CSV table of C-alpha atoms and ligand atoms in Angstrom, one decimal:
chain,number,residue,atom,x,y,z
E,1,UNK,CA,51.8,-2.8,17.5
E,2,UNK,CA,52.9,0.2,19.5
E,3,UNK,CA,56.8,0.5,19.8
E,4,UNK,CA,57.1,0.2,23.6
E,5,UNK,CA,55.8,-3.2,23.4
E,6,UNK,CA,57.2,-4.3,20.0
E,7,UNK,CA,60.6,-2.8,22.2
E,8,UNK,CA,60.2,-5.0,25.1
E,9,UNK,CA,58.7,-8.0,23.1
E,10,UNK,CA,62.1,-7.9,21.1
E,11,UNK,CA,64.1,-8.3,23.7
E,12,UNK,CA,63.0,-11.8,25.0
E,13,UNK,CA,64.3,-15.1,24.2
E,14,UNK,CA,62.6,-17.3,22.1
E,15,UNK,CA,59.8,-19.4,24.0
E,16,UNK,CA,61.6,-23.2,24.8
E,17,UNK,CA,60.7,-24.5,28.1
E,18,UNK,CA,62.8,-24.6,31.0
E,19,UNK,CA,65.2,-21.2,29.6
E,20,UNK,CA,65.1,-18.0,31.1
E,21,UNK,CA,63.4,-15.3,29.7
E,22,UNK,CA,66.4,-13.2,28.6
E,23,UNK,CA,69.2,-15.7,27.7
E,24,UNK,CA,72.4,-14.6,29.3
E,25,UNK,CA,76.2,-13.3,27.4
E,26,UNK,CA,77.9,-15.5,25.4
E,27,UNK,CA,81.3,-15.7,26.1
E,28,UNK,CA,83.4,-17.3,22.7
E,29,UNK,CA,85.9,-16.5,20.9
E,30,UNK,CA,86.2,-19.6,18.9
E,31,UNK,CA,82.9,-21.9,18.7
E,32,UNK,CA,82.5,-25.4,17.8
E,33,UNK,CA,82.8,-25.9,14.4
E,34,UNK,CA,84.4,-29.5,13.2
E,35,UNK,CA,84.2,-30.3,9.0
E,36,UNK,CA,82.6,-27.7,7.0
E,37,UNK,CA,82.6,-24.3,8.7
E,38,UNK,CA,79.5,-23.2,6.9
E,39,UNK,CA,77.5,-26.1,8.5
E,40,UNK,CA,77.9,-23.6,11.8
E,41,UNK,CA,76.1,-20.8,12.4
E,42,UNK,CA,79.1,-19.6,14.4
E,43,UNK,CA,82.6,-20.0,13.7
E,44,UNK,CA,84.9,-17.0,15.3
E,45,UNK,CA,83.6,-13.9,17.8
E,46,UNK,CA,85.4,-11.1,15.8
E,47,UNK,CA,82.4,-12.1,13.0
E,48,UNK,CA,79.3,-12.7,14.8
E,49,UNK,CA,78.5,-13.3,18.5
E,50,UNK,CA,74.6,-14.5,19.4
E,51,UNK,CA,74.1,-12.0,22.3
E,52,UNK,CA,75.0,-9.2,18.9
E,53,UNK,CA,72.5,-11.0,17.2
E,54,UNK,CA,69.9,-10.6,19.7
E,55,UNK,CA,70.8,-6.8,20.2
E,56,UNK,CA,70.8,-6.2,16.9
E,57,UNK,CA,68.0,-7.8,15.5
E,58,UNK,CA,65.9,-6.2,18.4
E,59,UNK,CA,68.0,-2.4,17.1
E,60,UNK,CA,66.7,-3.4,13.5
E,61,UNK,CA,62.6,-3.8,15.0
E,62,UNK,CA,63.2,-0.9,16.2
E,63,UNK,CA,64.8,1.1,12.8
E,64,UNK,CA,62.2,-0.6,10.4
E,65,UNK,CA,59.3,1.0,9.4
E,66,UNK,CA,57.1,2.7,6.1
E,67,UNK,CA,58.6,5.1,3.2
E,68,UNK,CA,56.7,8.1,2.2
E,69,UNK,CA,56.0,5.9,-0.4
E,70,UNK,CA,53.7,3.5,2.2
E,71,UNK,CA,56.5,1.2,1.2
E,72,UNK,CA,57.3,-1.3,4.3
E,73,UNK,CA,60.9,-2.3,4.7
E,74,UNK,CA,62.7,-3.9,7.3
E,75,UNK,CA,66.0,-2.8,8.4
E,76,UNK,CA,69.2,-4.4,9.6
E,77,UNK,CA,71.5,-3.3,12.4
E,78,UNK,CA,75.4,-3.9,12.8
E,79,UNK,CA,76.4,-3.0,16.3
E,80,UNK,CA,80.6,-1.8,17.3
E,81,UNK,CA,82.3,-1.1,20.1
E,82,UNK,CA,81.9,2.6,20.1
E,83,UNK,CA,79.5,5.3,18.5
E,84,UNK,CA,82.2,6.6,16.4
E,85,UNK,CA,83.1,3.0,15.0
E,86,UNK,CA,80.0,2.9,14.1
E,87,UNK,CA,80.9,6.3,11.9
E,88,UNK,CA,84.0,5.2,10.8
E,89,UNK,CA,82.4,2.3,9.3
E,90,UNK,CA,80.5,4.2,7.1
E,91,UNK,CA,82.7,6.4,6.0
E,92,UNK,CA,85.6,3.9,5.6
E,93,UNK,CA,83.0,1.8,3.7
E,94,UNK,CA,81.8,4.0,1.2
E,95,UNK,CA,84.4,6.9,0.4
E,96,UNK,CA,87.0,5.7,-1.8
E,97,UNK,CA,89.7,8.6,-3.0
E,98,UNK,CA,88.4,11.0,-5.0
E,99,UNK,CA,84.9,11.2,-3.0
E,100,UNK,CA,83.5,14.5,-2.1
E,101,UNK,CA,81.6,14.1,1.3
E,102,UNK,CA,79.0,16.8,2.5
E,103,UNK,CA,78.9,17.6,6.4
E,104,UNK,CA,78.2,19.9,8.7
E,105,UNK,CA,80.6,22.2,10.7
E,106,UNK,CA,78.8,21.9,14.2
E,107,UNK,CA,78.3,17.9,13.8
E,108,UNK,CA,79.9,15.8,16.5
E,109,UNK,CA,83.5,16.8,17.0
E,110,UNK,CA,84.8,13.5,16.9
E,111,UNK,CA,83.6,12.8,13.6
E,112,UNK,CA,84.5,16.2,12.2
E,113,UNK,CA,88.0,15.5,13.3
E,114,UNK,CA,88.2,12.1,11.8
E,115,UNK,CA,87.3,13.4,8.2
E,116,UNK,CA,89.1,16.9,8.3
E,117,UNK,CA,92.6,14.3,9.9
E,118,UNK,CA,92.3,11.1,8.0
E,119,UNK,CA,90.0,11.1,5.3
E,120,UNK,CA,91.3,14.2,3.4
E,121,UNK,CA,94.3,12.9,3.7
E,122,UNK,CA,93.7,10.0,1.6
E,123,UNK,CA,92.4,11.9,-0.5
E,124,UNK,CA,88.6,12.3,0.1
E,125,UNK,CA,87.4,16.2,-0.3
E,126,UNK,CA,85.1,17.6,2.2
E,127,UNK,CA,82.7,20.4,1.9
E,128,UNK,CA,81.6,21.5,5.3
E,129,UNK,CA,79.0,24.1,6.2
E,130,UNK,CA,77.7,25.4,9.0
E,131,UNK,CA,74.1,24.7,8.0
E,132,UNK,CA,72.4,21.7,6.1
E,133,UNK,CA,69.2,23.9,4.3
E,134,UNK,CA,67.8,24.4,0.8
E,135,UNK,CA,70.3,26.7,-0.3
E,136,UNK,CA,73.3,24.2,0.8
E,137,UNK,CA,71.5,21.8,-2.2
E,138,UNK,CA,74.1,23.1,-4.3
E,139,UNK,CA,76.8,21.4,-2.3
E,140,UNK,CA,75.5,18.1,-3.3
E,141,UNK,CA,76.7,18.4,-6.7
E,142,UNK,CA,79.0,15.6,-7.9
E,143,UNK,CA,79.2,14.2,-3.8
E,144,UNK,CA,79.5,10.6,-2.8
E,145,UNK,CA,77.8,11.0,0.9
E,146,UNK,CA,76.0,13.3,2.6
E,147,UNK,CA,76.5,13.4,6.3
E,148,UNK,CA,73.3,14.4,8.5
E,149,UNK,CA,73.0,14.8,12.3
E,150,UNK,CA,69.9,16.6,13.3
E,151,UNK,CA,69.3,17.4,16.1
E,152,UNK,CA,73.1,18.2,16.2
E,153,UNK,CA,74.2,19.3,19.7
E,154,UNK,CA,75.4,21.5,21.3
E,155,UNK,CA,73.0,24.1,19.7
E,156,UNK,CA,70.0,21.9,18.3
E,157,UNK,CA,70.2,22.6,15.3
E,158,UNK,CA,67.5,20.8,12.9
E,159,UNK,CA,67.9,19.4,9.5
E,160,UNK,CA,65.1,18.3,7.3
E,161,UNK,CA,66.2,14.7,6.7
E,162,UNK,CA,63.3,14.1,4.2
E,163,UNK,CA,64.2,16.9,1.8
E,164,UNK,CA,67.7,16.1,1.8
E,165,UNK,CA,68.2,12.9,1.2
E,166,UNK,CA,65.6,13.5,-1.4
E,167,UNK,CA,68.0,16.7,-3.0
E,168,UNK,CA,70.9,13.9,-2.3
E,169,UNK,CA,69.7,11.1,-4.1
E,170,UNK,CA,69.0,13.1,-7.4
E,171,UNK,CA,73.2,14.4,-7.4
E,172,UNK,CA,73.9,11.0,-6.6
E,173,UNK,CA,75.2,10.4,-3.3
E,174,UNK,CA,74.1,8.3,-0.4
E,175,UNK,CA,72.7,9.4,2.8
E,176,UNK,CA,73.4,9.0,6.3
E,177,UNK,CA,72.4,10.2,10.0
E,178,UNK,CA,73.7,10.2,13.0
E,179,UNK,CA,71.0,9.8,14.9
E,180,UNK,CA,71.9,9.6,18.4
E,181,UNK,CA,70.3,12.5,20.4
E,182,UNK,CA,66.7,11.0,19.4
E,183,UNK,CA,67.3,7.2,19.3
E,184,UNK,CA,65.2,5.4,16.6
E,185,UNK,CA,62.7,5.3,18.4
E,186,UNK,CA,62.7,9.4,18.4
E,187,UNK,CA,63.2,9.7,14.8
E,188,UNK,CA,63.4,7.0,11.8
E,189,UNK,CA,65.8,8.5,9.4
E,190,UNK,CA,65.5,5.2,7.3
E,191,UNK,CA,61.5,5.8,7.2
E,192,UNK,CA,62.2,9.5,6.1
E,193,UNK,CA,64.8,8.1,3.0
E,194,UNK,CA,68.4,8.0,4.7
E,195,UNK,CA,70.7,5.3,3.5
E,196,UNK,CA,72.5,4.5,6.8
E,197,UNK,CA,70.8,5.3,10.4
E,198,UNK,CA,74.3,5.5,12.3
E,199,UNK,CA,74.0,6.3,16.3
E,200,UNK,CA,76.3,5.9,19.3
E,201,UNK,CA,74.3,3.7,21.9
E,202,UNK,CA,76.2,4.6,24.6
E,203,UNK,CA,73.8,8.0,24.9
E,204,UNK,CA,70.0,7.5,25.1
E,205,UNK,CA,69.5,4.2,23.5
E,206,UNK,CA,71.0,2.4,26.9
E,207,UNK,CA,70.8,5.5,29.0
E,208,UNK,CA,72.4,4.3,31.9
E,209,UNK,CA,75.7,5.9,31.6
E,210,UNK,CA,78.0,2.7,31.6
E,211,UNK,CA,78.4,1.4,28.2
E,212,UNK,CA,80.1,2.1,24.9
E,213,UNK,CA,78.9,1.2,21.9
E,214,UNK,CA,77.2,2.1,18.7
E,215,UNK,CA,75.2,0.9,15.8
E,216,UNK,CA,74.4,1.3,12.0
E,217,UNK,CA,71.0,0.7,10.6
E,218,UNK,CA,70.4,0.0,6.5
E,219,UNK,CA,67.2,-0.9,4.4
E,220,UNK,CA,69.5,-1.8,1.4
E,221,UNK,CA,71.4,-5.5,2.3
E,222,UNK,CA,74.1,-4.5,0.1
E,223,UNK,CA,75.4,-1.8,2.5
E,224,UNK,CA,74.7,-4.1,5.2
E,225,UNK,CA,77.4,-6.5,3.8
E,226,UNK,CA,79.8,-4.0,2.9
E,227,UNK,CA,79.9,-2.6,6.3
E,228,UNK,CA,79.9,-5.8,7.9
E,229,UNK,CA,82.9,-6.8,5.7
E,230,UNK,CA,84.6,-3.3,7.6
E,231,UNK,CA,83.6,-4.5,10.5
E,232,UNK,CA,85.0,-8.1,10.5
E,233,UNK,CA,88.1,-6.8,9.0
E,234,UNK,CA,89.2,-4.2,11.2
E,235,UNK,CA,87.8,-5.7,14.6
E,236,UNK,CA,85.7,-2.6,16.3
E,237,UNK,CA,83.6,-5.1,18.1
E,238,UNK,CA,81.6,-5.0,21.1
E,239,UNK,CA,81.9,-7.3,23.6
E,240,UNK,CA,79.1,-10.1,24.6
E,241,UNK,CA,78.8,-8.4,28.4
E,242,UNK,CA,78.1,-5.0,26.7
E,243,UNK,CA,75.5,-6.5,24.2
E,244,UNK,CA,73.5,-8.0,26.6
E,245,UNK,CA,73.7,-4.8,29.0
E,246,UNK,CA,72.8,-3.3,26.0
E,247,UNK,CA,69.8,-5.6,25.5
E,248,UNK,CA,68.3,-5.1,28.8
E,249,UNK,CA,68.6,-1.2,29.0
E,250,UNK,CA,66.6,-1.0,25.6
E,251,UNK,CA,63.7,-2.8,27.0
E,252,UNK,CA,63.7,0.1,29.4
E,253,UNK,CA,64.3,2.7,26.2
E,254,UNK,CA,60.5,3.8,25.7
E,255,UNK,CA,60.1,4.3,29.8
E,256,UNK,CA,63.0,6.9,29.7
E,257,UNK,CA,62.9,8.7,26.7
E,258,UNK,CA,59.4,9.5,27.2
E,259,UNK,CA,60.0,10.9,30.7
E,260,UNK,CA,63.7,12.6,29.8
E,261,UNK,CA,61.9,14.5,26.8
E,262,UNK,CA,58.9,15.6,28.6
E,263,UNK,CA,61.4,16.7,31.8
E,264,UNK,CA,63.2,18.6,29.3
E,265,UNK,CA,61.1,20.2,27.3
E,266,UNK,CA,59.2,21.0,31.1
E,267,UNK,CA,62.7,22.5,32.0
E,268,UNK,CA,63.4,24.6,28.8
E,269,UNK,CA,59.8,26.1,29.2
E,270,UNK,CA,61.0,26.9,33.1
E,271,UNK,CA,64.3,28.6,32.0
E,272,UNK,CA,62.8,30.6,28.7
E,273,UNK,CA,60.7,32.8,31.7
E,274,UNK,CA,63.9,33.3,33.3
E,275,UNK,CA,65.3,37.3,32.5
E,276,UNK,CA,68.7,35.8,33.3
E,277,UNK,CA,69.2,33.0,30.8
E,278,UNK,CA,69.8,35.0,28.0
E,279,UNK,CA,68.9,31.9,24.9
E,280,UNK,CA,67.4,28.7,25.5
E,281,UNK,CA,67.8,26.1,22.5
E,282,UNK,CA,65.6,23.0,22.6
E,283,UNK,CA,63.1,21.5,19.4
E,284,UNK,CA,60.5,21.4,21.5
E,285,UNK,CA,60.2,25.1,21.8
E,286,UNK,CA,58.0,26.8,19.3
E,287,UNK,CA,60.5,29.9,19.4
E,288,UNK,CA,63.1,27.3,18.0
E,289,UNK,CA,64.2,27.7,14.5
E,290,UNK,CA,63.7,23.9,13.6
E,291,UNK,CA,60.5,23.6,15.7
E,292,UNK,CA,58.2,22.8,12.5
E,293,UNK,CA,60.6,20.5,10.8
E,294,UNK,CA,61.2,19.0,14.4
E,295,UNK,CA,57.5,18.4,14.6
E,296,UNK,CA,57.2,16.4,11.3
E,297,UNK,CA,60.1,14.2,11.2
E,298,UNK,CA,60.6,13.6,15.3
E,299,UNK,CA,58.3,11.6,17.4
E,300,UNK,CA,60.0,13.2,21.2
E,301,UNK,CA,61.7,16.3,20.9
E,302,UNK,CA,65.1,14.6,22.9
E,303,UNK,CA,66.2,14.7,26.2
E,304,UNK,CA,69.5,17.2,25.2
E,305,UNK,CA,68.7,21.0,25.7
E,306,UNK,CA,70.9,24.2,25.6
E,307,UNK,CA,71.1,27.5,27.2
E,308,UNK,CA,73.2,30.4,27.8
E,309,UNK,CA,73.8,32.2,30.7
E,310,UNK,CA,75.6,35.5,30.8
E,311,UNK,CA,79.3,35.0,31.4
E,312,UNK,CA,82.1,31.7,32.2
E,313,UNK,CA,82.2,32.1,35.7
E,314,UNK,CA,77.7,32.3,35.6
E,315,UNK,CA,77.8,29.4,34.3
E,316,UNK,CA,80.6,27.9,36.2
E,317,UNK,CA,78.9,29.1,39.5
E,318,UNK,CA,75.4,27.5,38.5
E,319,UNK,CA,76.9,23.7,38.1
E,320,UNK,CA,78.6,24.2,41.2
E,321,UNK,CA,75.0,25.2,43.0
E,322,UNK,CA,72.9,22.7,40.9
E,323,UNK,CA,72.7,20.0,43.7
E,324,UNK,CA,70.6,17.2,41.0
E,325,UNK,CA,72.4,18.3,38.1
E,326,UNK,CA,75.6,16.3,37.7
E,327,UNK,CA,78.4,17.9,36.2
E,328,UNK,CA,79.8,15.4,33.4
E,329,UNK,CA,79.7,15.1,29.5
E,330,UNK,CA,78.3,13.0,26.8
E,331,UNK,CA,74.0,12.9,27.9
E,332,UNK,CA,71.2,10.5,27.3
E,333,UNK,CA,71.5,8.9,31.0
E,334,UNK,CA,68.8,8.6,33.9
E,335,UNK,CA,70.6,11.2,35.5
E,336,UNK,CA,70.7,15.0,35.0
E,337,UNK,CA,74.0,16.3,33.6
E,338,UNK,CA,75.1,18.9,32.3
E,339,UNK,CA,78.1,21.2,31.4
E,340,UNK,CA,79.7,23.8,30.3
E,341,UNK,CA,80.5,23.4,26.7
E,342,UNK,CA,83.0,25.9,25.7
E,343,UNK,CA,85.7,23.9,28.6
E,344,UNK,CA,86.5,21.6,25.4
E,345,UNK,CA,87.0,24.3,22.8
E,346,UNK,CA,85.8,23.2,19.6
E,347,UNK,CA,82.3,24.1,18.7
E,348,UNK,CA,81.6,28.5,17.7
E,349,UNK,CA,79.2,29.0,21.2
E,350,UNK,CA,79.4,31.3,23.8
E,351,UNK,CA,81.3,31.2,27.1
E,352,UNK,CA,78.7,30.8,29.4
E,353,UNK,CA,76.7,28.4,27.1
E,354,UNK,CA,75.5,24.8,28.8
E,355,UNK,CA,74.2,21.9,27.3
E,356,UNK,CA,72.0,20.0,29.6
E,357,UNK,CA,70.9,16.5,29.4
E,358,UNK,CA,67.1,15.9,31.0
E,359,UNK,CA,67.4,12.5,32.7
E,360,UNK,CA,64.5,10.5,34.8
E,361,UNK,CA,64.0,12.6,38.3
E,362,UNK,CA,60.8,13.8,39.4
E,363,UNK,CA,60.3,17.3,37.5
E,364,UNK,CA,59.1,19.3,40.5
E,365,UNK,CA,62.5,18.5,42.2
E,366,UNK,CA,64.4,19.4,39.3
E,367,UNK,CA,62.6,22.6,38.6
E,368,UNK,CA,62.9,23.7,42.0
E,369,UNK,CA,66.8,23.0,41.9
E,370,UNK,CA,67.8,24.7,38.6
E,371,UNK,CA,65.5,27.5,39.9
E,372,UNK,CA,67.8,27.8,43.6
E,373,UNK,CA,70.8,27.7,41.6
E,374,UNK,CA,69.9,30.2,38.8
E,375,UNK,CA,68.9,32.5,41.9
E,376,UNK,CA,72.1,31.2,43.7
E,377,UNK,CA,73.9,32.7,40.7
E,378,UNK,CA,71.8,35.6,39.6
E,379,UNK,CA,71.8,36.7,43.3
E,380,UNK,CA,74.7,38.2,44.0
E,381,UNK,CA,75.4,39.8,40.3
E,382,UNK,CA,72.3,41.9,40.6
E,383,UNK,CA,73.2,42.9,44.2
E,384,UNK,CA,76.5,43.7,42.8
E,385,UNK,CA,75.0,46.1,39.8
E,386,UNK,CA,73.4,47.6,42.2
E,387,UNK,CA,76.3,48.1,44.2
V,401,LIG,C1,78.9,10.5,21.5
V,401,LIG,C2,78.6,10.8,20.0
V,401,LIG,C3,79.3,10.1,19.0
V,401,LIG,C4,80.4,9.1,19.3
V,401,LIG,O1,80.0,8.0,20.1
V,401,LIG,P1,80.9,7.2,21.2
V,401,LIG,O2,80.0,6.2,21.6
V,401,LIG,O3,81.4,8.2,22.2
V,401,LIG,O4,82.1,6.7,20.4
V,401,LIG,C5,78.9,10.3,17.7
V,401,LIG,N1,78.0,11.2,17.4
V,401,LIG,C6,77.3,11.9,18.3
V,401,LIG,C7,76.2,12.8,17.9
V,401,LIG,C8,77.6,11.7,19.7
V,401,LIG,O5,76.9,12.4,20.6
């Protein structure tokens, strides 16, 4: 079966007459449960909820898959309140003190942060490097977990998920992705060997710009248990409402990634003919640097693109003329957004760089707009050379 309909099949009730299609949120904190507690299939909401289970047993479909091996497995999914719980879950349930954990210095900021503030102070090392290719294999030596996000945003960079979890495994440590600019249904990282599939939800996978959460995906159902044990215990939950939003914007997953990918990959060609965008860094370009690996282990390119312009106030001036390119952060929505990335501080890019996020619109009408602004911009500075 093809993954848009194994998607949208996943998402509907089970067949008894008389129910509706998709069964609504379940509101609970407590549930029935008189005598033996194990006799119930739910006790207490901070454990499990039914709308989670329907979310996250139609997240799991969607993360299971075939090894290299031709080995089938089936994955399971754990959903939290936020992408970065999701994160936190992993690392709070593997590292113990005295752990060395790999990452890379231009992964998400947020989780950069939370192991250079808290988990080197309890006494985790980390070894971060600014890339994640054969020659960081060395850096594997003796480590607990290897920390993957590919493509990692703001500048694209690609990893070869494959090869390292393979160089990972042999030194010993375990293997996880944050996979959130592609979705699984973009890129498997469990299918290409990684331990944990981690991704916050509230980007592409529900796309529509109003939801928090996040997810973890394992093969292995001793992880599973560890990290729900994290989750039970420290309460980074997602509420029922939110899981069944959830629910009904994945059915709707295969329609937009396949239309925000081709927009932006149709938009990066656009601006790499343009003499005044000075870099353009998508996957899906063959000039990129991870193009080939992007091609193997990636099934849509992703909807998230970057590109510099000259200068701060170039950039500044082309959000401002962009009329169908809202100015906002995080990506992954229906519509266009972008920004410039260097207002946070943070990540080594240029002044004038902006990360775009491709959403739904007609491409002719975005074209045309991102074309009147560059010219909007570009106008007057070559008016003013000449000058
Ligand atoms: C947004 C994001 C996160 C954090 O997710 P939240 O849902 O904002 O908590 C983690 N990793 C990546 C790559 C992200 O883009």
């Amino acid at each position: 079966m093809h993954d848009a309909t194994r998607i949208i099949r996943s998402t509907l009730s089970p067949v008894v007459p008389g129910t509706p299609l998709h069964s609504g949120p379940v509101f609970a904190a407590p549930y029935h449960t008189p005598g033996d507690p194990a006799d119930a299939l739910y006790s207490y909401a901070r454990s499990h909820n039914p709308t989670w289970t329907d979310l996250e047993r139609a997240i799991a479909r969607m993360e299971s898959g075939q090894l290299a091996s031709g080995a089938k497995y089936r994955a399971s999914a754990l959903v939290f309140g936020s992408g970065i719980a999701a994160c936190a879950a992993v690392f709070s349930a593997v590292l113990r003190p005295g752990d060395i954990v790999v990452a890379q210095s231009n992964a998400y900021y947020n989780v950069r942060l939370l192991l250079q503030q808290y988990f080197t102070q309890m006494g985790i090392t980390l070894r971060l490097t600014p890339t994640l290719g054969e020659a960081e294999f060395g850096l594997l030596e003796g480590a607990r977990l290897l920390w993957i996000e590919t493509p990692s945003n703001p500048t694209m960079t690609v990893c070869d998920i494959a090869a390292l979890s393979e160089a990972a495994h042999k030194a010993g440590a375990l293997v996880a992705v944050d996979n959130t600019t592609c979705t699984p249904l973009g890129q498997r990282p469990l299918a290409l060997g990684a331990d944990f599939s981690v991704a916050s939800d509230t980007k592409s996978m529900t796309g529509h710009s109003d939801l928090l959460l996040g997810h973890v995906a394992v093969r292995d159902l001793e992880l599973k248990a560890q990290i729900e044990q994290w989750r039970t215990m420290t309460g980074g939950i997602l509420g029922p409402m939110e899981a069944w939003l959830a629910l009904r914007s994945i059915a709707t997953l295969p329609l937009r990634l396949e239309r925000s990918c081709h927009n932006a990959q149709r938009i990066a060609e656009f601006l790499s003919t343009r003499a005044d965008v000075e870099a353009v860094l998508y996957p899906g370009l063959p000039t990129h640097p991870g193009y080939e690996i992007a091609r193997r282990q990636m099934r849509f390119f992703g909807p998230v693109l970057g590109f510099i312009l000259h200068s701060k106030a170039a950039a500044e001036s082309f959000l401002k003329q962009a009329v169908l390119v809202t100015e906002a952060t995080s990506f992954g929505g229906i519509a266009t957004t972008a920004e410039r990335r260097a207002r946070w501080g943070g990540d080594t890019i240029a002044e004038g760089f902006i990360r775009m996020s491709a959403g739904c619109e007609d491409i002719d009408d975005l074209i045309a707009d991102i074309s009147q602004a560059l010219d909007a911009v570009t106008g007057p500075l070559i008016k003013m050379e000449q000058e």
